Amino acid sequence: MTRIASHRGGTLEFGDSTFAGFSATAGMPVEEVEFDLHPTLDGVIFVHHDPTLDRTTDRSGAIAGLTADEVRAAIVNHSHGGPTHTLDLDELCAVFADSPVLFRCEIKPGADGRPYPDFVPRVIDALERNGRLHKTHFSSFLIDTLRELGEETDRPRLWLVSPPVLQQAGVDGVIALARSVGVSEIGVNIDCADAQLMQRVLDAGMEFGCWAAHTTPQIEKAFDLGVKVITTDRPSLAVAIRERHPEASARIARERQA
Ligand code: MG
């Protein structure tokens, strides 16, 4: 069964990385919640996609250049009720304390595109402190960050392969790069995915998933391919499609017979 990851807590249904979205995801029949992390000037880790607050809140500035109090004072756009501040990582862990949904934690670079210094160990420590590390898979677009994750933890790592990287390196180049940092799972944009690409990745002994599957045709394509996991901004839609997908129907029938 293809797993569903609620991307940023379901951005197209609940706003981008909102309390409402994460709370809703915690109660959904999905397998994972995807989120992104950035550190503040005073060392607090926040759950936010962009490195700056400009697009998503009523304030501006790079998170890494602000204090935690300043980030908390920013009101999130389209927060759909409930708390309107950006959550820190401890707060996110509290939202999922009683949920079976696993974490898909993306380590983001700063506004300059470079990894934050010494960020990975601090994220791992925070997840461990909250009792969530064993329920966390990590992801990154950055090879350097994947390498650093591999040095710091045995938890699974997923390489998010962007369309230009896939085009320039080719499938064989991507597989070789992934192997060079010990990563055994890649995710590509759903629009780049097809059966041939997936088979080449599987033949290399790697797992294959897709991200940015937000529309019905994109989500159905992922389920038809049978990819390991999709990341979607519309988790409720993905759940509904999965429930009526033939593969899921067959599985439910088997479970009922068992
Ligand atoms: Mg992400």
mmCIF file of C-alpha atoms and ligand atoms in Angstrom:
data_model
loop_
_atom_site.group_PDB
_atom_site.id
_atom_site.type_symbol
_atom_site.label_atom_id
_atom_site.label_comp_id
_atom_site.label_asym_id
_atom_site.label_seq_id
_atom_site.Cartn_x
_atom_site.Cartn_y
_atom_site.Cartn_z
ATOM 1 C CA MET A 1 0.000 0.000 0.000
ATOM 2 C CA THR A 2 1.298 3.434 -0.925
ATOM 3 C CA ARG A 3 1.858 5.494 2.184
ATOM 4 C CA ILE A 4 0.542 9.054 2.487
ATOM 5 C CA ALA A 5 2.605 11.870 3.986
ATOM 6 C CA SER A 6 0.718 15.054 4.848
ATOM 7 C CA HIS A 7 3.011 17.736 3.417
ATOM 8 C CA ARG A 8 3.541 20.615 5.876
ATOM 9 C CA GLY A 9 0.392 19.427 7.616
ATOM 10 C CA GLY A 10 -1.665 19.654 4.425
ATOM 11 C CA THR A 11 -0.926 23.126 3.065
ATOM 12 C CA LEU A 12 -3.744 23.282 0.515
ATOM 13 C CA GLU A 13 -6.316 22.164 3.094
ATOM 14 C CA PHE A 14 -5.147 23.876 6.298
ATOM 15 C CA GLY A 15 -2.551 26.527 5.408
ATOM 16 C CA ASP A 16 1.222 26.157 5.347
ATOM 17 C CA SER A 17 2.686 24.433 8.443
ATOM 18 C CA THR A 18 -0.178 25.514 10.727
ATOM 19 C CA PHE A 19 -1.252 24.210 14.104
ATOM 20 C CA ALA A 20 -4.640 23.404 12.552
ATOM 21 C CA GLY A 21 -3.019 21.372 9.789
ATOM 22 C CA PHE A 22 -0.759 19.400 12.090
ATOM 23 C CA SER A 23 -3.596 18.769 14.560
ATOM 24 C CA ALA A 24 -5.866 17.510 11.777
ATOM 25 C CA THR A 25 -3.083 15.327 10.369
ATOM 26 C CA ALA A 26 -2.475 13.744 13.774
ATOM 27 C CA GLY A 27 -6.004 12.315 13.617
ATOM 28 C CA MET A 28 -6.024 11.259 9.971
ATOM 29 C CA PRO A 29 -5.544 7.742 8.571
ATOM 30 C CA VAL A 30 -2.217 8.764 7.022
ATOM 31 C CA GLU A 31 1.169 7.236 7.791
ATOM 32 C CA GLU A 32 3.443 10.288 7.934
ATOM 33 C CA VAL A 33 3.505 14.029 8.494
ATOM 34 C CA GLU A 34 6.103 16.017 6.584
ATOM 35 C CA PHE A 35 7.562 19.211 8.002
ATOM 36 C CA ASP A 36 10.605 21.465 7.701
ATOM 37 C CA LEU A 37 12.841 22.934 10.369
ATOM 38 C CA HIS A 38 14.854 26.121 10.879
ATOM 39 C CA PRO A 39 16.792 27.404 13.926
ATOM 40 C CA THR A 40 16.421 30.846 15.512
ATOM 41 C CA LEU A 41 19.201 33.168 16.595
ATOM 42 C CA ASP A 42 18.799 31.918 20.190
ATOM 43 C CA GLY A 43 18.791 28.248 19.253
ATOM 44 C CA VAL A 44 15.098 27.295 19.230
ATOM 45 C CA ILE A 45 14.003 25.013 16.381
ATOM 46 C CA PHE A 46 10.872 26.073 14.487
ATOM 47 C CA VAL A 47 8.582 24.187 12.130
ATOM 48 C CA HIS A 48 8.406 26.326 9.004
ATOM 49 C CA HIS A 49 8.979 25.774 5.308
ATOM 50 C CA ASP A 50 10.714 28.940 4.137
ATOM 51 C CA PRO A 51 13.899 30.243 5.759
ATOM 52 C CA THR A 52 12.136 33.610 6.163
ATOM 53 C CA LEU A 53 8.761 34.647 7.595
ATOM 54 C CA ASP A 54 7.978 36.898 4.642
ATOM 55 C CA ARG A 55 5.571 34.730 2.627
ATOM 56 C CA THR A 56 3.672 33.008 5.417
ATOM 57 C CA THR A 57 3.225 35.529 8.250
ATOM 58 C CA ASP A 58 2.569 39.208 8.990
ATOM 59 C CA ARG A 59 6.274 39.758 9.704
ATOM 60 C CA SER A 60 9.455 39.474 7.691
ATOM 61 C CA GLY A 61 13.039 38.401 8.167
ATOM 62 C CA ALA A 62 15.118 35.248 8.244
ATOM 63 C CA ILE A 63 14.217 32.914 11.123
ATOM 64 C CA ALA A 64 17.925 32.371 11.772
ATOM 65 C CA GLY A 65 18.288 36.122 12.362
ATOM 66 C CA LEU A 66 15.361 36.387 14.814
ATOM 67 C CA THR A 67 14.811 35.302 18.411
ATOM 68 C CA ALA A 68 12.246 32.655 19.305
ATOM 69 C CA ASP A 69 10.024 35.359 20.853
ATOM 70 C CA GLU A 70 10.123 37.316 17.605
ATOM 71 C CA VAL A 71 9.159 34.257 15.559
ATOM 72 C CA ARG A 72 6.322 33.432 17.966
ATOM 73 C CA ALA A 73 4.989 37.001 17.673
ATOM 74 C CA ALA A 74 4.458 36.589 13.916
ATOM 75 C CA ILE A 75 0.869 35.688 12.995
ATOM 76 C CA VAL A 76 0.623 32.865 10.471
ATOM 77 C CA ASN A 77 -1.506 33.543 7.381
ATOM 78 C CA HIS A 78 -4.501 31.270 6.831
ATOM 79 C CA SER A 79 -4.075 29.546 10.164
ATOM 80 C CA HIS A 80 -7.627 28.098 10.138
ATOM 81 C CA GLY A 81 -8.354 28.666 13.803
ATOM 82 C CA GLY A 82 -6.428 27.612 16.889
ATOM 83 C CA PRO A 83 -3.004 29.016 17.744
ATOM 84 C CA THR A 84 -1.769 31.443 15.105
ATOM 85 C CA HIS A 85 1.950 31.325 15.827
ATOM 86 C CA THR A 86 4.584 29.192 14.136
ATOM 87 C CA LEU A 87 5.116 26.016 16.171
ATOM 88 C CA ASP A 88 8.470 25.096 17.582
ATOM 89 C CA LEU A 89 9.613 21.488 17.386
ATOM 90 C CA ASP A 90 8.629 20.713 20.984
ATOM 91 C CA GLU A 91 5.095 21.953 20.292
ATOM 92 C CA LEU A 92 4.863 19.825 17.160
ATOM 93 C CA CYS A 93 5.941 16.768 19.145
ATOM 94 C CA ALA A 94 3.211 17.538 21.695
ATOM 95 C CA VAL A 95 0.576 17.673 18.923
ATOM 96 C CA PHE A 96 1.578 14.149 17.824
ATOM 97 C CA ALA A 97 2.170 12.729 21.305
ATOM 98 C CA ASP A 98 -0.792 10.340 21.053
ATOM 99 C CA SER A 99 -0.803 9.896 17.269
ATOM 100 C CA PRO A 100 0.499 6.864 15.336
ATOM 101 C CA VAL A 101 1.508 9.163 12.462
ATOM 102 C CA LEU A 102 5.269 9.061 11.875
ATOM 103 C CA PHE A 103 7.479 12.107 11.365
ATOM 104 C CA ARG A 104 9.034 12.902 7.989
ATOM 105 C CA CYS A 105 11.482 15.593 9.034
ATOM 106 C CA GLU A 106 13.113 17.707 6.341
ATOM 107 C CA ILE A 107 16.305 19.493 7.251
ATOM 108 C CA LYS A 108 16.290 22.777 5.378
ATOM 109 C CA PRO A 109 19.218 25.052 4.511
ATOM 110 C CA GLY A 110 19.321 28.721 5.427
ATOM 111 C CA ALA A 111 18.291 31.603 3.199
ATOM 112 C CA ASP A 112 21.717 31.427 1.531
ATOM 113 C CA GLY A 113 21.093 27.825 0.484
ATOM 114 C CA ARG A 114 23.794 26.486 2.806
ATOM 115 C CA PRO A 115 23.202 24.039 5.690
ATOM 116 C CA TYR A 116 22.936 25.655 9.137
ATOM 117 C CA PRO A 117 26.105 24.884 11.126
ATOM 118 C CA ASP A 118 25.677 22.148 13.779
ATOM 119 C CA PHE A 119 21.924 22.031 13.144
ATOM 120 C CA VAL A 120 21.524 18.300 12.517
ATOM 121 C CA PRO A 121 22.753 17.155 15.965
ATOM 122 C CA ARG A 122 20.481 19.687 17.664
ATOM 123 C CA VAL A 123 17.449 18.439 15.742
ATOM 124 C CA ILE A 124 18.275 14.853 16.636
ATOM 125 C CA ASP A 125 18.713 15.787 20.300
ATOM 126 C CA ALA A 126 15.376 17.600 20.359
ATOM 127 C CA LEU A 127 13.546 14.662 18.773
ATOM 128 C CA GLU A 128 15.208 12.262 21.190
ATOM 129 C CA ARG A 129 14.294 14.467 24.156
ATOM 130 C CA ASN A 130 10.672 14.423 22.999
ATOM 131 C CA GLY A 131 10.660 10.646 22.531
ATOM 132 C CA ARG A 132 10.095 10.994 18.789
ATOM 133 C CA LEU A 133 13.423 10.069 17.212
ATOM 134 C CA HIS A 134 12.469 6.404 16.770
ATOM 135 C CA LYS A 135 9.338 7.546 14.919
ATOM 136 C CA THR A 136 11.214 9.905 12.583
ATOM 137 C CA HIS A 137 12.443 9.531 9.016
ATOM 138 C CA PHE A 138 14.671 12.325 7.712
ATOM 139 C CA SER A 139 14.756 13.960 4.316
ATOM 140 C CA SER A 140 16.735 16.610 2.502
ATOM 141 C CA PHE A 141 17.449 17.950 -0.948
ATOM 142 C CA LEU A 142 21.083 18.475 0.118
ATOM 143 C CA ILE A 143 23.667 15.712 -0.218
ATOM 144 C CA ASP A 144 25.858 17.339 2.445
ATOM 145 C CA THR A 145 22.962 17.272 4.906
ATOM 146 C CA LEU A 146 22.168 13.622 4.119
ATOM 147 C CA ARG A 147 25.803 12.758 4.742
ATOM 148 C CA GLU A 148 25.751 14.612 8.060
ATOM 149 C CA LEU A 149 22.508 12.862 9.076
ATOM 150 C CA GLY A 150 24.136 9.518 8.315
ATOM 151 C CA GLU A 151 27.013 10.378 10.619
ATOM 152 C CA GLU A 152 24.672 11.375 13.451
ATOM 153 C CA THR A 153 21.839 8.823 13.350
ATOM 154 C CA ASP A 154 20.820 5.395 12.068
ATOM 155 C CA ARG A 155 17.297 6.600 11.296
ATOM 156 C CA PRO A 156 16.145 6.270 7.633
ATOM 157 C CA ARG A 157 17.077 9.051 5.246
ATOM 158 C CA LEU A 158 15.342 10.039 2.023
ATOM 159 C CA TRP A 159 16.958 12.067 -0.727
ATOM 160 C CA LEU A 160 14.558 14.537 -2.335
ATOM 161 C CA VAL A 161 15.779 14.672 -5.930
ATOM 162 C CA SER A 162 14.766 17.866 -7.707
ATOM 163 C CA PRO A 163 13.843 17.784 -11.409
ATOM 164 C CA PRO A 164 17.046 19.637 -12.498
ATOM 165 C CA VAL A 165 19.233 17.236 -10.493
ATOM 166 C CA LEU A 166 17.432 14.229 -11.968
ATOM 167 C CA GLN A 167 17.829 15.667 -15.459
ATOM 168 C CA GLN A 168 21.512 16.545 -15.061
ATOM 169 C CA ALA A 169 22.717 13.487 -13.129
ATOM 170 C CA GLY A 170 20.402 10.977 -14.806
ATOM 171 C CA VAL A 171 19.008 7.956 -13.003
ATOM 172 C CA ASP A 172 22.378 6.192 -12.784
ATOM 173 C CA GLY A 173 24.037 9.346 -11.460
ATOM 174 C CA VAL A 174 21.322 9.812 -8.860
ATOM 175 C CA ILE A 175 21.650 6.205 -7.697
ATOM 176 C CA ALA A 176 25.439 6.538 -7.474
ATOM 177 C CA LEU A 177 25.176 9.776 -5.507
ATOM 178 C CA ALA A 178 22.621 8.281 -3.136
ATOM 179 C CA ARG A 179 24.872 5.268 -2.555
ATOM 180 C CA SER A 180 27.851 7.540 -1.908
ATOM 181 C CA VAL A 181 26.111 8.886 1.206
ATOM 182 C CA GLY A 182 24.460 5.595 2.172
ATOM 183 C CA VAL A 183 20.924 6.671 1.287
ATOM 184 C CA SER A 184 18.642 3.898 0.017
ATOM 185 C CA GLU A 185 15.472 5.843 -0.751
ATOM 186 C CA ILE A 186 14.825 8.620 -3.236
ATOM 187 C CA GLY A 187 11.821 10.798 -3.863
ATOM 188 C CA VAL A 188 11.109 12.617 -7.106
ATOM 189 C CA ASN A 189 8.491 15.118 -8.175
ATOM 190 C CA ILE A 190 5.398 13.146 -9.189
ATOM 191 C CA ASP A 191 5.501 14.767 -12.634
ATOM 192 C CA CYS A 192 8.959 13.205 -13.216
ATOM 193 C CA ALA A 193 7.872 9.730 -12.116
ATOM 194 C CA ASP A 194 7.050 6.857 -14.442
ATOM 195 C CA ALA A 195 7.154 3.070 -14.298
ATOM 196 C CA GLN A 196 10.535 2.869 -16.032
ATOM 197 C CA LEU A 197 12.234 5.290 -13.641
ATOM 198 C CA MET A 198 10.691 3.556 -10.647
ATOM 199 C CA GLN A 199 11.815 0.123 -11.869
ATOM 200 C CA ARG A 200 15.405 1.298 -12.396
ATOM 201 C CA VAL A 201 15.495 2.631 -8.847
ATOM 202 C CA LEU A 202 13.959 -0.561 -7.442
ATOM 203 C CA ASP A 203 16.383 -2.688 -9.497
ATOM 204 C CA ALA A 204 19.210 -0.771 -7.815
ATOM 205 C CA GLY A 205 17.877 -1.985 -4.471
ATOM 206 C CA MET A 206 16.452 1.390 -3.505
ATOM 207 C CA GLU A 207 13.032 2.550 -2.439
ATOM 208 C CA PHE A 208 11.071 5.016 -4.555
ATOM 209 C CA GLY A 209 8.578 7.688 -3.569
ATOM 210 C CA CYS A 210 7.074 10.867 -4.979
ATOM 211 C CA TRP A 211 6.412 14.368 -3.713
ATOM 212 C CA ALA A 212 4.213 17.279 -4.793
ATOM 213 C CA ALA A 213 1.262 15.000 -5.591
ATOM 214 C CA HIS A 214 -1.527 17.499 -4.968
ATOM 215 C CA THR A 215 -4.162 16.972 -7.677
ATOM 216 C CA THR A 216 -6.432 13.978 -8.209
ATOM 217 C CA PRO A 217 -4.574 12.877 -11.389
ATOM 218 C CA GLN A 218 -1.198 13.220 -9.647
ATOM 219 C CA ILE A 219 -2.346 11.248 -6.604
ATOM 220 C CA GLU A 220 -4.001 8.560 -8.737
ATOM 221 C CA LYS A 221 -0.815 8.294 -10.807
ATOM 222 C CA ALA A 222 1.215 7.600 -7.674
ATOM 223 C CA PHE A 223 -1.229 4.943 -6.476
ATOM 224 C CA ASP A 224 -1.327 3.363 -9.961
ATOM 225 C CA LEU A 225 2.481 3.193 -10.001
ATOM 226 C CA GLY A 226 2.456 1.778 -6.483
ATOM 227 C CA VAL A 227 5.212 4.053 -5.167
ATOM 228 C CA LYS A 228 6.280 3.608 -1.555
ATOM 229 C CA VAL A 229 5.041 6.982 -0.345
ATOM 230 C CA ILE A 230 3.535 10.205 -1.665
ATOM 231 C CA THR A 231 3.867 13.595 -0.081
ATOM 232 C CA THR A 232 0.781 15.727 -0.644
ATOM 233 C CA ASP A 233 -0.638 19.112 0.340
ATOM 234 C CA ARG A 234 -4.105 17.509 0.253
ATOM 235 C CA PRO A 235 -4.006 14.573 2.679
ATOM 236 C CA SER A 236 -7.799 14.310 2.999
ATOM 237 C CA LEU A 237 -8.114 14.024 -0.774
ATOM 238 C CA ALA A 238 -5.326 11.418 -0.889
ATOM 239 C CA VAL A 239 -7.030 9.356 1.820
ATOM 240 C CA ALA A 240 -10.321 9.449 -0.096
ATOM 241 C CA ILE A 241 -8.637 8.436 -3.357
ATOM 242 C CA ARG A 242 -6.717 5.636 -1.687
ATOM 243 C CA GLU A 243 -9.889 4.245 -0.173
ATOM 244 C CA ARG A 244 -11.470 3.857 -3.592
ATOM 245 C CA HIS A 245 -8.309 2.747 -5.397
ATOM 246 C CA PRO A 246 -8.534 -0.863 -6.682
ATOM 247 C CA GLU A 247 -5.377 -1.927 -4.882
ATOM 248 C CA ALA A 248 -6.726 -0.635 -1.585
ATOM 249 C CA SER A 249 -10.068 -2.268 -2.223
ATOM 250 C CA ALA A 250 -8.353 -5.602 -2.789
ATOM 251 C CA ARG A 251 -6.350 -5.169 0.409
ATOM 252 C CA ILE A 252 -9.435 -4.345 2.456
ATOM 253 C CA ALA A 253 -11.177 -7.408 0.987
ATOM 254 C CA ARG A 254 -8.199 -9.590 1.971
ATOM 255 C CA GLU A 255 -8.214 -8.149 5.487
ATOM 256 C CA ARG A 256 -11.917 -8.889 5.838
ATOM 257 C CA GLN A 257 -11.368 -12.499 4.733
ATOM 258 C CA ALA A 258 -8.485 -13.010 7.134
HETATM 259 MG MG MG B 1 9.663 19.807 3.047
#
